[in-house]
Amino acid sequence: MFRTAIAKKSKTRKLNWTRIETWAMPGVPDVLLQDDLGNFHFIELKHTGSNAVDLRPHQVSWLSKYSHGSVWILIRQQRTNMDTPKLFLFKGEDAVKLKMEGLSKVTPTFQCDSPFDWDSVLDLICPR
């Protein structure tokens, strides 16, 4: 649900989203986003019920290797169904620290509680 919901959040911008499903290249992020200017951005989507972020070794490697580009990790955290969901945005260069230390030890680029501020998230990922 989280993976498809993000693609429908911008009502003010013309963004092209592609869900990437590939077995040929392990570690490639979940979403390829093309912004209004034609620039490409990669987003790895994760969901967690704790502070741990389940990034696989191939994902950490890919995110680190391409971190000089527009590469992001977007995490939805909800500990229980009764808790308010939280959204965290990290740069790809944070992948190793996130895997090793978790959400509580790494400073996000952006963080908010539900209802999520999608305009702010998208403006960070793909500035106008």
mmCIF file of N, CA and C in Angstrom:
data_model
loop_
_atom_site.group_PDB
_atom_site.id
_atom_site.type_symbol
_atom_site.label_atom_id
_atom_site.label_comp_id
_atom_site.label_asym_id
_atom_site.label_seq_id
_atom_site.Cartn_x
_atom_site.Cartn_y
_atom_site.Cartn_z
ATOM 1 N N MET A 1 0.822 -1.191 0.000
ATOM 2 C CA MET A 1 0.000 0.000 0.000
ATOM 3 C C MET A 1 0.868 1.256 0.000
ATOM 4 N N PHE A 2 1.905 1.303 0.843
ATOM 5 C CA PHE A 2 2.792 2.455 0.920
ATOM 6 C C PHE A 2 3.479 2.692 -0.423
ATOM 7 N N ARG A 3 3.841 1.609 -1.091
ATOM 8 C CA ARG A 3 4.562 1.723 -2.350
ATOM 9 C C ARG A 3 3.718 2.365 -3.453
ATOM 10 N N THR A 4 2.439 2.129 -3.471
ATOM 11 C CA THR A 4 1.599 2.714 -4.511
ATOM 12 C C THR A 4 1.016 4.057 -4.092
ATOM 13 N N ALA A 5 0.890 4.291 -2.804
ATOM 14 C CA ALA A 5 0.280 5.532 -2.323
ATOM 15 C C ALA A 5 1.126 6.752 -2.631
ATOM 16 N N ILE A 6 2.431 6.626 -2.564
ATOM 17 C CA ILE A 6 3.299 7.780 -2.781
ATOM 18 C C ILE A 6 3.155 8.353 -4.188
ATOM 19 N N ALA A 7 2.892 7.519 -5.156
ATOM 20 C CA ALA A 7 2.807 7.972 -6.541
ATOM 21 C C ALA A 7 1.625 8.892 -6.806
ATOM 22 N N LYS A 8 0.662 8.920 -5.907
ATOM 23 C CA LYS A 8 -0.546 9.702 -6.144
ATOM 24 C C LYS A 8 -0.600 10.965 -5.293
ATOM 25 N N LYS A 9 0.495 11.376 -4.691
ATOM 26 C CA LYS A 9 0.462 12.436 -3.701
ATOM 27 C C LYS A 9 0.630 13.845 -4.241
ATOM 28 N N SER A 10 1.243 14.040 -5.383
ATOM 29 C CA SER A 10 1.447 15.387 -5.887
ATOM 30 C C SER A 10 0.309 15.799 -6.802
ATOM 31 N N LYS A 11 -0.395 16.841 -6.383
ATOM 32 C CA LYS A 11 -1.499 17.353 -7.199
ATOM 33 C C LYS A 11 -1.092 18.600 -7.962
ATOM 34 N N THR A 12 0.082 19.158 -7.638
ATOM 35 C CA THR A 12 0.504 20.420 -8.240
ATOM 36 C C THR A 12 1.645 20.257 -9.234
ATOM 37 N N ARG A 13 2.198 19.048 -9.336
ATOM 38 C CA ARG A 13 3.349 18.836 -10.205
ATOM 39 C C ARG A 13 3.116 17.665 -11.147
ATOM 40 N N LYS A 14 3.734 17.755 -12.314
ATOM 41 C CA LYS A 14 3.652 16.655 -13.283
ATOM 42 C C LYS A 14 4.868 15.765 -13.077
ATOM 43 N N LEU A 15 4.656 14.681 -12.354
ATOM 44 C CA LEU A 15 5.728 13.744 -12.036
ATOM 45 C C LEU A 15 5.410 12.389 -12.647
ATOM 46 N N ASN A 16 6.420 11.765 -13.228
ATOM 47 C CA ASN A 16 6.257 10.431 -13.800
ATOM 48 C C ASN A 16 6.909 9.415 -12.875
ATOM 49 N N TRP A 17 6.116 8.439 -12.422
ATOM 50 C CA TRP A 17 6.569 7.417 -11.484
ATOM 51 C C TRP A 17 6.629 6.072 -12.177
ATOM 52 N N THR A 18 7.672 5.324 -11.926
ATOM 53 C CA THR A 18 7.772 3.958 -12.424
ATOM 54 C C THR A 18 8.197 3.061 -11.277
ATOM 55 N N ARG A 19 7.407 2.045 -11.018
ATOM 56 C CA ARG A 19 7.745 1.033 -10.009
ATOM 57 C C ARG A 19 8.715 0.078 -10.669
ATOM 58 N N ILE A 20 9.897 -0.066 -10.089
ATOM 59 C CA ILE A 20 10.932 -0.912 -10.680
ATOM 60 C C ILE A 20 10.877 -2.305 -10.045
ATOM 61 N N GLU A 21 10.717 -3.304 -10.872
ATOM 62 C CA GLU A 21 10.742 -4.704 -10.439
ATOM 63 C C GLU A 21 11.819 -5.386 -11.259
ATOM 64 N N THR A 22 12.962 -5.668 -10.644
ATOM 65 C CA THR A 22 14.018 -6.308 -11.403
ATOM 66 C C THR A 22 14.737 -7.357 -10.573
ATOM 67 N N TRP A 23 14.944 -8.501 -11.173
ATOM 68 C CA TRP A 23 15.728 -9.563 -10.543
ATOM 69 C C TRP A 23 17.125 -9.566 -11.149
ATOM 70 N N ALA A 24 17.294 -8.892 -12.270
ATOM 71 C CA ALA A 24 18.585 -8.879 -12.952
ATOM 72 C C ALA A 24 19.608 -8.002 -12.231
ATOM 73 N N MET A 25 19.141 -6.977 -11.541
ATOM 74 C CA MET A 25 20.026 -6.044 -10.842
ATOM 75 C C MET A 25 19.570 -5.897 -9.394
ATOM 76 N N PRO A 26 19.992 -6.772 -8.505
ATOM 77 C CA PRO A 26 19.575 -6.666 -7.108
ATOM 78 C C PRO A 26 20.035 -5.340 -6.497
ATOM 79 N N GLY A 27 19.174 -4.762 -5.682
ATOM 80 C CA GLY A 27 19.522 -3.540 -4.965
ATOM 81 C C GLY A 27 18.978 -2.269 -5.575
ATOM 82 N N VAL A 28 18.512 -2.330 -6.832
ATOM 83 C CA VAL A 28 17.966 -1.131 -7.469
ATOM 84 C C VAL A 28 16.737 -0.680 -6.683
ATOM 85 N N PRO A 29 16.623 0.630 -6.365
ATOM 86 C CA PRO A 29 15.491 1.115 -5.569
ATOM 87 C C PRO A 29 14.128 0.812 -6.200
ATOM 88 N N ASP A 30 13.103 0.931 -5.367
ATOM 89 C CA ASP A 30 11.735 0.557 -5.744
ATOM 90 C C ASP A 30 11.094 1.462 -6.783
ATOM 91 N N VAL A 31 11.442 2.742 -6.764
ATOM 92 C CA VAL A 31 10.740 3.719 -7.592
ATOM 93 C C VAL A 31 11.726 4.585 -8.365
ATOM 94 N N LEU A 32 11.424 4.787 -9.643
ATOM 95 C CA LEU A 32 12.127 5.760 -10.476
ATOM 96 C C LEU A 32 11.159 6.910 -10.698
ATOM 97 N N LEU A 33 11.588 8.115 -10.368
ATOM 98 C CA LEU A 33 10.747 9.306 -10.494
ATOM 99 C C LEU A 33 11.388 10.264 -11.482
ATOM 100 N N GLN A 34 10.610 10.716 -12.456
ATOM 101 C CA GLN A 34 11.066 11.765 -13.358
ATOM 102 C C GLN A 34 10.276 13.011 -13.018
ATOM 103 N N ASP A 35 10.997 14.099 -12.709
ATOM 104 C CA ASP A 35 10.315 15.333 -12.304
ATOM 105 C C ASP A 35 9.915 16.179 -13.499
ATOM 106 N N ASP A 36 9.329 17.343 -13.214
ATOM 107 C CA ASP A 36 8.821 18.249 -14.243
ATOM 108 C C ASP A 36 9.925 18.752 -15.173
ATOM 109 N N LEU A 37 11.183 18.746 -14.707
ATOM 110 C CA LEU A 37 12.311 19.237 -15.496
ATOM 111 C C LEU A 37 13.000 18.127 -16.288
ATOM 112 N N GLY A 38 12.542 16.884 -16.114
ATOM 113 C CA GLY A 38 13.125 15.747 -16.818
ATOM 114 C C GLY A 38 14.245 15.051 -16.061
ATOM 115 N N ASN A 39 14.506 15.471 -14.820
ATOM 116 C CA ASN A 39 15.549 14.842 -14.004
ATOM 117 C C ASN A 39 15.020 13.562 -13.364
ATOM 118 N N PHE A 40 15.932 12.599 -13.167
ATOM 119 C CA PHE A 40 15.561 11.313 -12.585
ATOM 120 C C PHE A 40 15.993 11.214 -11.124
ATOM 121 N N HIS A 41 15.175 10.536 -10.329
ATOM 122 C CA HIS A 41 15.408 10.344 -8.906
ATOM 123 C C HIS A 41 15.033 8.903 -8.560
ATOM 124 N N PHE A 42 15.821 8.265 -7.693
ATOM 125 C CA PHE A 42 15.552 6.901 -7.253
ATOM 126 C C PHE A 42 15.146 6.919 -5.793
ATOM 127 N N ILE A 43 14.101 6.150 -5.459
ATOM 128 C CA ILE A 43 13.591 6.119 -4.091
ATOM 129 C C ILE A 43 13.419 4.670 -3.639
ATOM 130 N N GLU A 44 14.083 4.340 -2.542
ATOM 131 C CA GLU A 44 13.900 3.042 -1.900
ATOM 132 C C GLU A 44 12.830 3.223 -0.835
ATOM 133 N N LEU A 45 11.792 2.407 -0.865
ATOM 134 C CA LEU A 45 10.682 2.504 0.082
ATOM 135 C C LEU A 45 10.793 1.399 1.131
ATOM 136 N N LYS A 46 10.651 1.791 2.380
ATOM 137 C CA LYS A 46 10.704 0.822 3.475
ATOM 138 C C LYS A 46 9.592 1.104 4.471
ATOM 139 N N HIS A 47 9.181 0.057 5.152
ATOM 140 C CA HIS A 47 8.192 0.154 6.229
ATOM 141 C C HIS A 47 8.774 -0.581 7.423
ATOM 142 N N THR A 48 8.644 0.010 8.610
ATOM 143 C CA THR A 48 9.160 -0.649 9.798
ATOM 144 C C THR A 48 8.232 -0.431 10.984
ATOM 145 N N GLY A 49 8.243 -1.390 11.882
ATOM 146 C CA GLY A 49 7.483 -1.282 13.117
ATOM 147 C C GLY A 49 8.396 -1.025 14.306
ATOM 148 N N SER A 50 9.677 -0.738 14.019
ATOM 149 C CA SER A 50 10.662 -0.509 15.077
ATOM 150 C C SER A 50 11.633 0.567 14.598
ATOM 151 N N ASN A 51 12.807 0.609 15.207
ATOM 152 C CA ASN A 51 13.853 1.524 14.752
ATOM 153 C C ASN A 51 14.757 0.880 13.709
ATOM 154 N N ALA A 52 14.685 -0.436 13.577
ATOM 155 C CA ALA A 52 15.514 -1.155 12.610
ATOM 156 C C ALA A 52 15.002 -0.911 11.187
ATOM 157 N N VAL A 53 15.942 -0.753 10.253
ATOM 158 C CA VAL A 53 15.599 -0.574 8.839
ATOM 159 C C VAL A 53 16.165 -1.762 8.087
ATOM 160 N N ASP A 54 15.284 -2.547 7.477
ATOM 161 C CA ASP A 54 15.672 -3.794 6.812
ATOM 162 C C ASP A 54 16.180 -3.530 5.394
ATOM 163 N N LEU A 55 17.377 -2.968 5.309
ATOM 164 C CA LEU A 55 18.032 -2.791 4.018
ATOM 165 C C LEU A 55 18.919 -4.010 3.776
ATOM 166 N N ARG A 56 18.728 -4.665 2.637
ATOM 167 C CA ARG A 56 19.549 -5.819 2.293
ATOM 168 C C ARG A 56 20.928 -5.350 1.800
ATOM 169 N N PRO A 57 21.939 -6.203 1.878
ATOM 170 C CA PRO A 57 23.291 -5.798 1.459
ATOM 171 C C PRO A 57 23.363 -5.217 0.038
ATOM 172 N N HIS A 58 22.617 -5.809 -0.905
ATOM 173 C CA HIS A 58 22.633 -5.278 -2.276
ATOM 174 C C HIS A 58 22.029 -3.873 -2.326
ATOM 175 N N GLN A 59 21.017 -3.618 -1.506
ATOM 176 C CA GLN A 59 20.408 -2.294 -1.475
ATOM 177 C C GLN A 59 21.371 -1.268 -0.894
ATOM 178 N N VAL A 60 22.026 -1.622 0.208
ATOM 179 C CA VAL A 60 23.007 -0.724 0.824
ATOM 180 C C VAL A 60 24.111 -0.399 -0.184
ATOM 181 N N SER A 61 24.579 -1.412 -0.879
ATOM 182 C CA SER A 61 25.641 -1.228 -1.871
ATOM 183 C C SER A 61 25.199 -0.281 -2.984
ATOM 184 N N TRP A 62 24.015 -0.511 -3.547
ATOM 185 C CA TRP A 62 23.518 0.321 -4.644
ATOM 186 C C TRP A 62 23.313 1.757 -4.176
ATOM 187 N N LEU A 63 22.649 1.933 -3.042
ATOM 188 C CA LEU A 63 22.372 3.275 -2.521
ATOM 189 C C LEU A 63 23.665 4.035 -2.239
ATOM 190 N N SER A 64 24.663 3.354 -1.733
ATOM 191 C CA SER A 64 25.956 3.983 -1.442
ATOM 192 C C SER A 64 26.707 4.324 -2.732
ATOM 193 N N LYS A 65 26.722 3.382 -3.676
ATOM 194 C CA LYS A 65 27.448 3.586 -4.928
ATOM 195 C C LYS A 65 26.919 4.787 -5.709
ATOM 196 N N TYR A 66 25.613 4.961 -5.729
ATOM 197 C CA TYR A 66 25.003 6.035 -6.516
ATOM 198 C C TYR A 66 24.583 7.231 -5.667
ATOM 199 N N SER A 67 25.115 7.347 -4.470
ATOM 200 C CA SER A 67 24.684 8.400 -3.547
ATOM 201 C C SER A 67 25.041 9.814 -4.008
ATOM 202 N N HIS A 68 25.906 9.943 -4.991
ATOM 203 C CA HIS A 68 26.219 11.270 -5.522
ATOM 204 C C HIS A 68 25.083 11.809 -6.397
ATOM 205 N N GLY A 69 24.140 10.942 -6.754
ATOM 206 C CA GLY A 69 22.970 11.356 -7.523
ATOM 207 C C GLY A 69 21.777 11.572 -6.605
ATOM 208 N N SER A 70 20.625 11.704 -7.182
ATOM 209 C CA SER A 70 19.397 11.899 -6.412
ATOM 210 C C SER A 70 18.827 10.534 -6.025
ATOM 211 N N VAL A 71 19.347 10.021 -4.915
ATOM 212 C CA VAL A 71 18.998 8.693 -4.420
ATOM 213 C C VAL A 71 18.504 8.852 -2.989
ATOM 214 N N TRP A 72 17.327 8.302 -2.698
ATOM 215 C CA TRP A 72 16.651 8.550 -1.425
ATOM 216 C C TRP A 72 16.129 7.269 -0.794
ATOM 217 N N ILE A 73 15.956 7.319 0.518
ATOM 218 C CA ILE A 73 15.321 6.234 1.266
ATOM 219 C C ILE A 73 14.147 6.855 2.002
ATOM 220 N N LEU A 74 12.951 6.375 1.715
ATOM 221 C CA LEU A 74 11.728 6.885 2.335
ATOM 222 C C LEU A 74 11.151 5.787 3.219
ATOM 223 N N ILE A 75 11.040 6.077 4.508
ATOM 224 C CA ILE A 75 10.642 5.058 5.480
ATOM 225 C C ILE A 75 9.375 5.479 6.197
ATOM 226 N N ARG A 76 8.413 4.562 6.232
ATOM 227 C CA ARG A 76 7.191 4.750 7.017
ATOM 228 C C ARG A 76 7.335 3.887 8.261
ATOM 229 N N GLN A 77 7.213 4.524 9.415
ATOM 230 C CA GLN A 77 7.319 3.809 10.677
ATOM 231 C C GLN A 77 5.983 3.853 11.407
ATOM 232 N N GLN A 78 5.513 2.686 11.808
ATOM 233 C CA GLN A 78 4.312 2.585 12.638
ATOM 234 C C GLN A 78 4.483 1.365 13.532
ATOM 235 N N ARG A 79 4.660 1.630 14.812
ATOM 236 C CA ARG A 79 4.968 0.550 15.758
ATOM 237 C C ARG A 79 3.770 -0.369 15.994
ATOM 238 N N THR A 80 2.586 0.210 16.167
ATOM 239 C CA THR A 80 1.358 -0.577 16.325
ATOM 240 C C THR A 80 0.266 0.092 15.512
ATOM 241 N N ASN A 81 -0.837 -0.610 15.319
ATOM 242 C CA ASN A 81 -1.955 -0.024 14.571
ATOM 243 C C ASN A 81 -2.544 1.197 15.270
ATOM 244 N N MET A 82 -2.310 1.309 16.555
ATOM 245 C CA MET A 82 -2.845 2.438 17.329
ATOM 246 C C MET A 82 -1.935 3.666 17.261
ATOM 247 N N ASP A 83 -0.682 3.489 16.880
ATOM 248 C CA ASP A 83 0.274 4.598 16.813
ATOM 249 C C ASP A 83 0.091 5.413 15.542
ATOM 250 N N THR A 84 0.425 6.682 15.632
ATOM 251 C CA THR A 84 0.408 7.552 14.465
ATOM 252 C C THR A 84 1.611 7.213 13.591
ATOM 253 N N PRO A 85 1.405 6.972 12.304
ATOM 254 C CA PRO A 85 2.536 6.688 11.415
ATOM 255 C C PRO A 85 3.460 7.901 11.296
ATOM 256 N N LYS A 86 4.748 7.617 11.110
ATOM 257 C CA LYS A 86 5.752 8.654 10.900
ATOM 258 C C LYS A 86 6.438 8.400 9.572
ATOM 259 N N LEU A 87 6.897 9.467 8.953
ATOM 260 C CA LEU A 87 7.586 9.375 7.677
ATOM 261 C C LEU A 87 8.982 9.967 7.837
ATOM 262 N N PHE A 88 9.990 9.254 7.330
ATOM 263 C CA PHE A 88 11.373 9.696 7.400
ATOM 264 C C PHE A 88 11.963 9.667 5.995
ATOM 265 N N LEU A 89 12.691 10.715 5.636
ATOM 266 C CA LEU A 89 13.384 10.769 4.352
ATOM 267 C C LEU A 89 14.884 10.890 4.621
ATOM 268 N N PHE A 90 15.650 9.988 4.004
ATOM 269 C CA PHE A 90 17.105 9.986 4.139
ATOM 270 C C PHE A 90 17.742 10.015 2.762
ATOM 271 N N LYS A 91 18.951 10.535 2.694
ATOM 272 C CA LYS A 91 19.733 10.479 1.466
ATOM 273 C C LYS A 91 20.331 9.079 1.331
ATOM 274 N N GLY A 92 20.623 8.675 0.099
ATOM 275 C CA GLY A 92 21.212 7.374 -0.153
ATOM 276 C C GLY A 92 22.510 7.154 0.597
ATOM 277 N N GLU A 93 23.260 8.220 0.816
ATOM 278 C CA GLU A 93 24.541 8.105 1.523
ATOM 279 C C GLU A 93 24.377 7.658 2.978
ATOM 280 N N ASP A 94 23.159 7.711 3.503
ATOM 281 C CA ASP A 94 22.884 7.277 4.877
ATOM 282 C C ASP A 94 22.589 5.786 4.991
ATOM 283 N N ALA A 95 22.623 5.048 3.892
ATOM 284 C CA ALA A 95 22.205 3.640 3.882
ATOM 285 C C ALA A 95 22.978 2.769 4.866
ATOM 286 N N VAL A 96 24.295 2.901 4.901
ATOM 287 C CA VAL A 96 25.102 2.060 5.798
ATOM 288 C C VAL A 96 24.749 2.353 7.250
ATOM 289 N N LYS A 97 24.696 3.632 7.606
ATOM 290 C CA LYS A 97 24.380 4.005 8.984
ATOM 291 C C LYS A 97 22.978 3.553 9.377
ATOM 292 N N LEU A 98 22.012 3.692 8.450
ATOM 293 C CA LEU A 98 20.648 3.246 8.738
ATOM 294 C C LEU A 98 20.598 1.747 9.002
ATOM 295 N N LYS A 99 21.292 0.993 8.183
ATOM 296 C CA LYS A 99 21.317 -0.465 8.343
ATOM 297 C C LYS A 99 21.953 -0.856 9.675
ATOM 298 N N MET A 100 23.047 -0.212 10.017
ATOM 299 C CA MET A 100 23.806 -0.575 11.214
ATOM 300 C C MET A 100 23.215 0.005 12.504
ATOM 301 N N GLU A 101 22.703 1.243 12.443
ATOM 302 C CA GLU A 101 22.313 1.952 13.659
ATOM 303 C C GLU A 101 20.807 2.166 13.820
ATOM 304 N N GLY A 102 20.059 2.148 12.718
ATOM 305 C CA GLY A 102 18.612 2.317 12.791
ATOM 306 C C GLY A 102 18.153 3.769 12.823
ATOM 307 N N LEU A 103 16.846 3.937 12.831
ATOM 308 C CA LEU A 103 16.228 5.263 12.752
ATOM 309 C C LEU A 103 16.597 6.194 13.895
ATOM 310 N N SER A 104 16.729 5.671 15.095
ATOM 311 C CA SER A 104 16.939 6.535 16.259
ATOM 312 C C SER A 104 18.334 7.147 16.313
ATOM 313 N N LYS A 105 19.275 6.632 15.527
ATOM 314 C CA LYS A 105 20.656 7.107 15.589
ATOM 315 C C LYS A 105 21.091 7.935 14.384
ATOM 316 N N VAL A 106 20.261 8.012 13.344
ATOM 317 C CA VAL A 106 20.632 8.726 12.122
ATOM 318 C C VAL A 106 19.661 9.886 11.932
ATOM 319 N N THR A 107 20.201 11.066 11.672
ATOM 320 C CA THR A 107 19.369 12.258 11.486
ATOM 321 C C THR A 107 18.777 12.265 10.081
ATOM 322 N N PRO A 108 17.435 12.307 9.966
ATOM 323 C CA PRO A 108 16.814 12.315 8.642
ATOM 324 C C PRO A 108 16.924 13.686 7.968
ATOM 325 N N THR A 109 16.819 13.686 6.663
ATOM 326 C CA THR A 109 16.731 14.929 5.904
ATOM 327 C C THR A 109 15.399 15.602 6.186
ATOM 328 N N PHE A 110 14.361 14.775 6.405
ATOM 329 C CA PHE A 110 13.015 15.276 6.683
ATOM 330 C C PHE A 110 12.272 14.231 7.496
ATOM 331 N N GLN A 111 11.385 14.712 8.354
ATOM 332 C CA GLN A 111 10.580 13.813 9.177
ATOM 333 C C GLN A 111 9.246 14.489 9.462
ATOM 334 N N CYS A 112 8.156 13.710 9.438
ATOM 335 C CA CYS A 112 6.844 14.247 9.808
ATOM 336 C C CYS A 112 5.922 13.123 10.259
ATOM 337 N N ASP A 113 4.895 13.502 10.976
ATOM 338 C CA ASP A 113 3.862 12.564 11.399
ATOM 339 C C ASP A 113 2.723 12.601 10.396
ATOM 340 N N SER A 114 1.863 11.601 10.455
ATOM 341 C CA SER A 114 0.670 11.561 9.614
ATOM 342 C C SER A 114 -0.308 12.625 10.099
ATOM 343 N N PRO A 115 -0.999 13.336 9.206
ATOM 344 C CA PRO A 115 -0.982 13.203 7.742
ATOM 345 C C PRO A 115 0.328 13.746 7.169
ATOM 346 N N PHE A 116 0.897 13.018 6.229
ATOM 347 C CA PHE A 116 2.208 13.329 5.701
ATOM 348 C C PHE A 116 2.200 14.570 4.820
ATOM 349 N N ASP A 117 3.268 15.341 4.925
ATOM 350 C CA ASP A 117 3.447 16.555 4.133
ATOM 351 C C ASP A 117 4.167 16.178 2.831
ATOM 352 N N TRP A 118 3.404 15.644 1.880
ATOM 353 C CA TRP A 118 3.991 15.123 0.646
ATOM 354 C C TRP A 118 4.640 16.203 -0.197
ATOM 355 N N ASP A 119 4.105 17.420 -0.171
ATOM 356 C CA ASP A 119 4.723 18.496 -0.953
ATOM 357 C C ASP A 119 6.147 18.765 -0.480
ATOM 358 N N SER A 120 6.367 18.784 0.832
ATOM 359 C CA SER A 120 7.712 19.001 1.372
ATOM 360 C C SER A 120 8.644 17.849 1.011
ATOM 361 N N VAL A 121 8.146 16.627 1.105
ATOM 362 C CA VAL A 121 8.953 15.450 0.744
ATOM 363 C C VAL A 121 9.379 15.535 -0.715
ATOM 364 N N LEU A 122 8.429 15.786 -1.589
ATOM 365 C CA LEU A 122 8.724 15.831 -3.020
ATOM 366 C C LEU A 122 9.597 17.019 -3.392
ATOM 367 N N ASP A 123 9.460 18.149 -2.691
ATOM 368 C CA ASP A 123 10.315 19.296 -2.960
ATOM 369 C C ASP A 123 11.769 19.018 -2.572
ATOM 370 N N LEU A 124 11.989 18.174 -1.585
ATOM 371 C CA LEU A 124 13.358 17.784 -1.223
ATOM 372 C C LEU A 124 13.936 16.791 -2.228
ATOM 373 N N ILE A 125 13.115 15.827 -2.643
ATOM 374 C CA ILE A 125 13.575 14.819 -3.594
ATOM 375 C C ILE A 125 13.841 15.445 -4.954
ATOM 376 N N CYS A 126 12.911 16.245 -5.418
ATOM 377 C CA CYS A 126 13.054 16.879 -6.734
ATOM 378 C C CYS A 126 12.685 18.356 -6.637
ATOM 379 N N PRO A 127 13.678 19.201 -6.298
ATOM 380 C CA PRO A 127 13.419 20.642 -6.161
ATOM 381 C C PRO A 127 12.900 21.240 -7.462
ATOM 382 N N ARG A 128 12.072 22.226 -7.327
ATOM 383 C CA ARG A 128 11.497 22.897 -8.509
ATOM 384 C C ARG A 128 12.494 23.821 -9.157
#
